[in-house]
Amino acid sequence: MAENSTNELLTRIEERRGQFSKGQKRLADYVIENYDKAVFLTAAKLGDVVGVSESTVVRFATQLGYKGYPGFQKALEELVRNKLNSIQRMEVTYGRIAQSEILETVLHSDIEKIKMTMEAIDQNAFDLAIDTILNAKCIYVVGIRSCAPLASFLSFYLNLVCEHVITVNTNSSSEIFEQLIRINEKDVIIGISFPRYSMRTLKALEFASNRKAKVITLTDSVHSPMNLYSSCNLIARSDMASIVDSLVAPLSVINALVVALCMKKQQDVVNTLETLEKIWGEYQVYSGDELNQVNMEIE
C-alpha cells in the first residue's frame, strides 16, 4: 500500500489496534481525533502531549509500517493536506525548516517532484494526449486560481501549433458554460487542477464530457476527482503542502506536450513563426530602437 494514500494512515491504525500497547492505543486515539494538531508535533512533543515517551512514539510509527517518525509524519501531512487553510499548510511544510535552508529545501523538493513525475507518468497517456489534441477541431484549456498561469502558458504555445485554441476564462461558473456552449464530440478540453481541487474545473470537465468532447487532465494523482470524466490522465507530482503550490513538474509536462506537438507539425510551426517574425518586424513588437533608447538613458 502506498505511503501517501490519503486514508491509509487511519486504515493502518485501525488494522493494527489490537497489537498496540496501552501507550500506543492512547497515541492512536489522539492521532485519530487530533491529526490536524499532531501533524505539527515532533516525536518528543507528541509523546509529552499524550503522556508517553519519545521512544514509544517512534515504535508506534514503526509498528504502523512507516520508516520511523519522519515516514509517519509524512503520512500525517498527506492526511491533512486538503483539510488545512493556507497558513496551516505553510506551517506543515516549512515550520521545521530554518530560514537559511528554505531556498535549498524548496529547490530540492521541486527536483524530487520532477523525478517522481518521470518515474510515474504514463507514456501511452502522453502519446494519446498528443494524438487527441492534433485531431481535435477545437481545443479548450481550463485552469483556475494557481493553475490559471499553467492554462495560459499552454494556450499560448498551442496557438502556435493548432488553429482553434480557447482559454476558458473562469470569473464565474456561468461564464464557463457560456464559453463551452459549442463544445462537441469533435473537440477536446484540457483540464488542469491540483489540490485543493477546483470544483469549477471539475464542472467544466463534466459539462464537456456530457457533450461527448474528449477530456484530457493534468493533475497530481490517479485518484484525483479530475479524472472522473477523463480518458487521458497526465499525472504530475505537486504535493508541496505549503501556501505556494509547486507547479514545476506540471509545467515540465506541459513543455513536453508542446515540444511533442511541434515535432509532429514541424513545417506548420515553422511557417507560423516565419509569419510572426514578419508581423513583429512590421509592427515593431520587439523594437530595437526602444531598447537602444533605454540603454542610452541608463548610460
PDB file of N, CA, C and O in Angstrom, residues 177-207:
ATOM      1  N   PHE A 177     -19.738  27.892 -18.652  1.00  0.00           N
ATOM      2  CA  PHE A 177     -20.685  27.175 -19.511  1.00  0.00           C
ATOM      3  C   PHE A 177     -21.013  27.973 -20.770  1.00  0.00           C
ATOM      4  O   PHE A 177     -21.232  27.403 -21.836  1.00  0.00           O
ATOM      5  N   GLU A 178     -21.014  29.292 -20.646  1.00  0.00           N
ATOM      6  CA  GLU A 178     -21.258  30.129 -21.826  1.00  0.00           C
ATOM      7  C   GLU A 178     -20.137  29.955 -22.852  1.00  0.00           C
ATOM      8  O   GLU A 178     -20.382  29.924 -24.055  1.00  0.00           O
ATOM      9  N   GLN A 179     -18.904  29.820 -22.370  1.00  0.00           N
ATOM     10  CA  GLN A 179     -17.769  29.647 -23.281  1.00  0.00           C
ATOM     11  C   GLN A 179     -17.684  28.229 -23.845  1.00  0.00           C
ATOM     12  O   GLN A 179     -17.096  28.006 -24.896  1.00  0.00           O
ATOM     13  N   LEU A 180     -18.274  27.283 -23.135  1.00  0.00           N
ATOM     14  CA  LEU A 180     -18.232  25.891 -23.581  1.00  0.00           C
ATOM     15  C   LEU A 180     -19.487  25.474 -24.337  1.00  0.00           C
ATOM     16  O   LEU A 180     -19.628  24.306 -24.698  1.00  0.00           O
ATOM     17  N   ILE A 181     -20.380  26.393 -24.591  1.00  0.00           N
ATOM     18  CA  ILE A 181     -21.695  26.059 -25.123  1.00  0.00           C
ATOM     19  C   ILE A 181     -21.620  25.312 -26.454  1.00  0.00           C
ATOM     20  O   ILE A 181     -22.489  24.504 -26.785  1.00  0.00           O
ATOM     21  N   ARG A 182     -20.592  25.554 -27.251  1.00  0.00           N
ATOM     22  CA  ARG A 182     -20.488  24.927 -28.578  1.00  0.00           C
ATOM     23  C   ARG A 182     -19.574  23.708 -28.587  1.00  0.00           C
ATOM     24  O   ARG A 182     -19.330  23.135 -29.650  1.00  0.00           O
ATOM     25  N   ILE A 183     -19.063  23.291 -27.456  1.00  0.00           N
ATOM     26  CA  ILE A 183     -18.160  22.146 -27.427  1.00  0.00           C
ATOM     27  C   ILE A 183     -18.914  20.876 -27.813  1.00  0.00           C
ATOM     28  O   ILE A 183     -20.072  20.683 -27.434  1.00  0.00           O
ATOM     29  N   ASN A 184     -18.248  20.005 -28.587  1.00  0.00           N
ATOM     30  CA  ASN A 184     -18.904  18.772 -29.030  1.00  0.00           C
ATOM     31  C   ASN A 184     -17.891  17.648 -29.197  1.00  0.00           C
ATOM     32  O   ASN A 184     -16.728  17.782 -28.801  1.00  0.00           O
ATOM     33  N   GLU A 185     -18.334  16.539 -29.805  1.00  0.00           N
ATOM     34  CA  GLU A 185     -17.507  15.338 -29.893  1.00  0.00           C
ATOM     35  C   GLU A 185     -16.260  15.504 -30.751  1.00  0.00           C
ATOM     36  O   GLU A 185     -15.335  14.685 -30.683  1.00  0.00           O
ATOM     37  N   LYS A 186     -16.184  16.573 -31.524  1.00  0.00           N
ATOM     38  CA  LYS A 186     -15.003  16.817 -32.352  1.00  0.00           C
ATOM     39  C   LYS A 186     -13.915  17.592 -31.604  1.00  0.00           C
ATOM     40  O   LYS A 186     -12.819  17.774 -32.120  1.00  0.00           O
ATOM     41  N   ASP A 187     -14.239  18.044 -30.401  1.00  0.00           N
ATOM     42  CA  ASP A 187     -13.350  18.923 -29.644  1.00  0.00           C
ATOM     43  C   ASP A 187     -12.679  18.183 -28.484  1.00  0.00           C
ATOM     44  O   ASP A 187     -13.036  17.053 -28.139  1.00  0.00           O
ATOM     45  N   VAL A 188     -11.722  18.858 -27.882  1.00  0.00           N
ATOM     46  CA  VAL A 188     -11.056  18.335 -26.689  1.00  0.00           C
ATOM     47  C   VAL A 188     -10.960  19.447 -25.655  1.00  0.00           C
ATOM     48  O   VAL A 188     -10.792  20.627 -26.012  1.00  0.00           O
ATOM     49  N   ILE A 189     -11.085  19.074 -24.393  1.00  0.00           N
ATOM     50  CA  ILE A 189     -10.859  20.028 -23.300  1.00  0.00           C
ATOM     51  C   ILE A 189      -9.723  19.504 -22.437  1.00  0.00           C
ATOM     52  O   ILE A 189      -9.655  18.308 -22.146  1.00  0.00           O
ATOM     53  N   ILE A 190      -8.802  20.387 -22.095  1.00  0.00           N
ATOM     54  CA  ILE A 190      -7.676  20.036 -21.230  1.00  0.00           C
ATOM     55  C   ILE A 190      -7.911  20.718 -19.887  1.00  0.00           C
ATOM     56  O   ILE A 190      -7.921  21.952 -19.803  1.00  0.00           O
ATOM     57  N   GLY A 191      -8.121  19.939 -18.847  1.00  0.00           N
ATOM     58  CA  GLY A 191      -8.380  20.472 -17.511  1.00  0.00           C
ATOM     59  C   GLY A 191      -7.162  20.325 -16.618  1.00  0.00           C
ATOM     60  O   GLY A 191      -6.587  19.233 -16.517  1.00  0.00           O
ATOM     61  N   ILE A 192      -6.754  21.416 -15.993  1.00  0.00           N
ATOM     62  CA  ILE A 192      -5.567  21.414 -15.128  1.00  0.00           C
ATOM     63  C   ILE A 192      -6.008  21.768 -13.708  1.00  0.00           C
ATOM     64  O   ILE A 192      -6.578  22.838 -13.469  1.00  0.00           O
ATOM     65  N   SER A 193      -5.748  20.861 -12.767  1.00  0.00           N
ATOM     66  CA  SER A 193      -6.138  21.151 -11.385  1.00  0.00           C
ATOM     67  C   SER A 193      -5.332  20.306 -10.413  1.00  0.00           C
ATOM     68  O   SER A 193      -5.091  19.120 -10.652  1.00  0.00           O
ATOM     69  N   PHE A 194      -4.888  20.948  -9.329  1.00  0.00           N
ATOM     70  CA  PHE A 194      -4.122  20.289  -8.279  1.00  0.00           C
ATOM     71  C   PHE A 194      -4.722  20.692  -6.933  1.00  0.00           C
ATOM     72  O   PHE A 194      -5.435  21.689  -6.837  1.00  0.00           O
ATOM     73  N   PRO A 195      -4.457  19.909  -5.889  1.00  0.00           N
ATOM     74  CA  PRO A 195      -5.036  20.263  -4.575  1.00  0.00           C
ATOM     75  C   PRO A 195      -4.692  21.700  -4.178  1.00  0.00           C
ATOM     76  O   PRO A 195      -3.558  22.129  -4.401  1.00  0.00           O
ATOM     77  N   ARG A 196      -5.673  22.420  -3.589  1.00  0.00           N
ATOM     78  CA  ARG A 196      -7.035  21.959  -3.440  1.00  0.00           C
ATOM     79  C   ARG A 196      -7.759  22.038  -4.771  1.00  0.00           C
ATOM     80  O   ARG A 196      -7.752  23.081  -5.397  1.00  0.00           O
ATOM     81  N   TYR A 197      -8.437  20.931  -5.149  1.00  0.00           N
ATOM     82  CA  TYR A 197      -9.031  20.828  -6.468  1.00  0.00           C
ATOM     83  C   TYR A 197     -10.159  21.848  -6.669  1.00  0.00           C
ATOM     84  O   TYR A 197     -10.890  22.176  -5.736  1.00  0.00           O
ATOM     85  N   SER A 198     -10.278  22.310  -7.911  1.00  0.00           N
ATOM     86  CA  SER A 198     -11.276  23.323  -8.239  1.00  0.00           C
ATOM     87  C   SER A 198     -12.582  22.670  -8.682  1.00  0.00           C
ATOM     88  O   SER A 198     -12.608  21.909  -9.654  1.00  0.00           O
ATOM     89  N   MET A 199     -13.662  22.974  -7.982  1.00  0.00           N
ATOM     90  CA  MET A 199     -14.969  22.456  -8.353  1.00  0.00           C
ATOM     91  C   MET A 199     -15.416  23.023  -9.698  1.00  0.00           C
ATOM     92  O   MET A 199     -16.063  22.326 -10.494  1.00  0.00           O
ATOM     93  N   ARG A 200     -15.028  24.271 -10.009  1.00  0.00           N
ATOM     94  CA  ARG A 200     -15.412  24.859 -11.299  1.00  0.00           C
ATOM     95  C   ARG A 200     -14.738  24.128 -12.461  1.00  0.00           C
ATOM     96  O   ARG A 200     -15.354  23.903 -13.510  1.00  0.00           O
ATOM     97  N   THR A 201     -13.478  23.758 -12.272  1.00  0.00           N
ATOM     98  CA  THR A 201     -12.802  22.984 -13.308  1.00  0.00           C
ATOM     99  C   THR A 201     -13.464  21.625 -13.481  1.00  0.00           C
ATOM    100  O   THR A 201     -13.689  21.163 -14.606  1.00  0.00           O
ATOM    101  N   LEU A 202     -13.811  20.993 -12.375  1.00  0.00           N
ATOM    102  CA  LEU A 202     -14.480  19.693 -12.426  1.00  0.00           C
ATOM    103  C   LEU A 202     -15.806  19.791 -13.161  1.00  0.00           C
ATOM    104  O   LEU A 202     -16.149  18.936 -13.991  1.00  0.00           O
ATOM    105  N   LYS A 203     -16.575  20.841 -12.887  1.00  0.00           N
ATOM    106  CA  LYS A 203     -17.867  21.024 -13.549  1.00  0.00           C
ATOM    107  C   LYS A 203     -17.683  21.272 -15.047  1.00  0.00           C
ATOM    108  O   LYS A 203     -18.496  20.821 -15.863  1.00  0.00           O
ATOM    109  N   ALA A 204     -16.623  21.987 -15.397  1.00  0.00           N
ATOM    110  CA  ALA A 204     -16.351  22.226 -16.820  1.00  0.00           C
ATOM    111  C   ALA A 204     -16.052  20.909 -17.537  1.00  0.00           C
ATOM    112  O   ALA A 204     -16.534  20.671 -18.651  1.00  0.00           O
ATOM    113  N   LEU A 205     -15.271  20.039 -16.901  1.00  0.00           N
ATOM    114  CA  LEU A 205     -14.960  18.744 -17.494  1.00  0.00           C
ATOM    115  C   LEU A 205     -16.204  17.864 -17.591  1.00  0.00           C
ATOM    116  O   LEU A 205     -16.393  17.141 -18.584  1.00  0.00           O
ATOM    117  N   GLU A 206     -17.046  17.937 -16.566  1.00  0.00           N
ATOM    118  CA  GLU A 206     -18.303  17.176 -16.592  1.00  0.00           C
ATOM    119  C   GLU A 206     -19.187  17.638 -17.750  1.00  0.00           C
ATOM    120  O   GLU A 206     -19.754  16.819 -18.487  1.00  0.00           O
ATOM    121  N   PHE A 207     -19.299  18.949 -17.913  1.00  0.00           N
ATOM    122  CA  PHE A 207     -20.115  19.517 -18.992  1.00  0.00           C
ATOM    123  C   PHE A 207     -19.575  19.076 -20.347  1.00  0.00           C
ATOM    124  O   PHE A 207     -20.332  18.647 -21.227  1.00  0.00           O
TER     125      PHE A 207
END
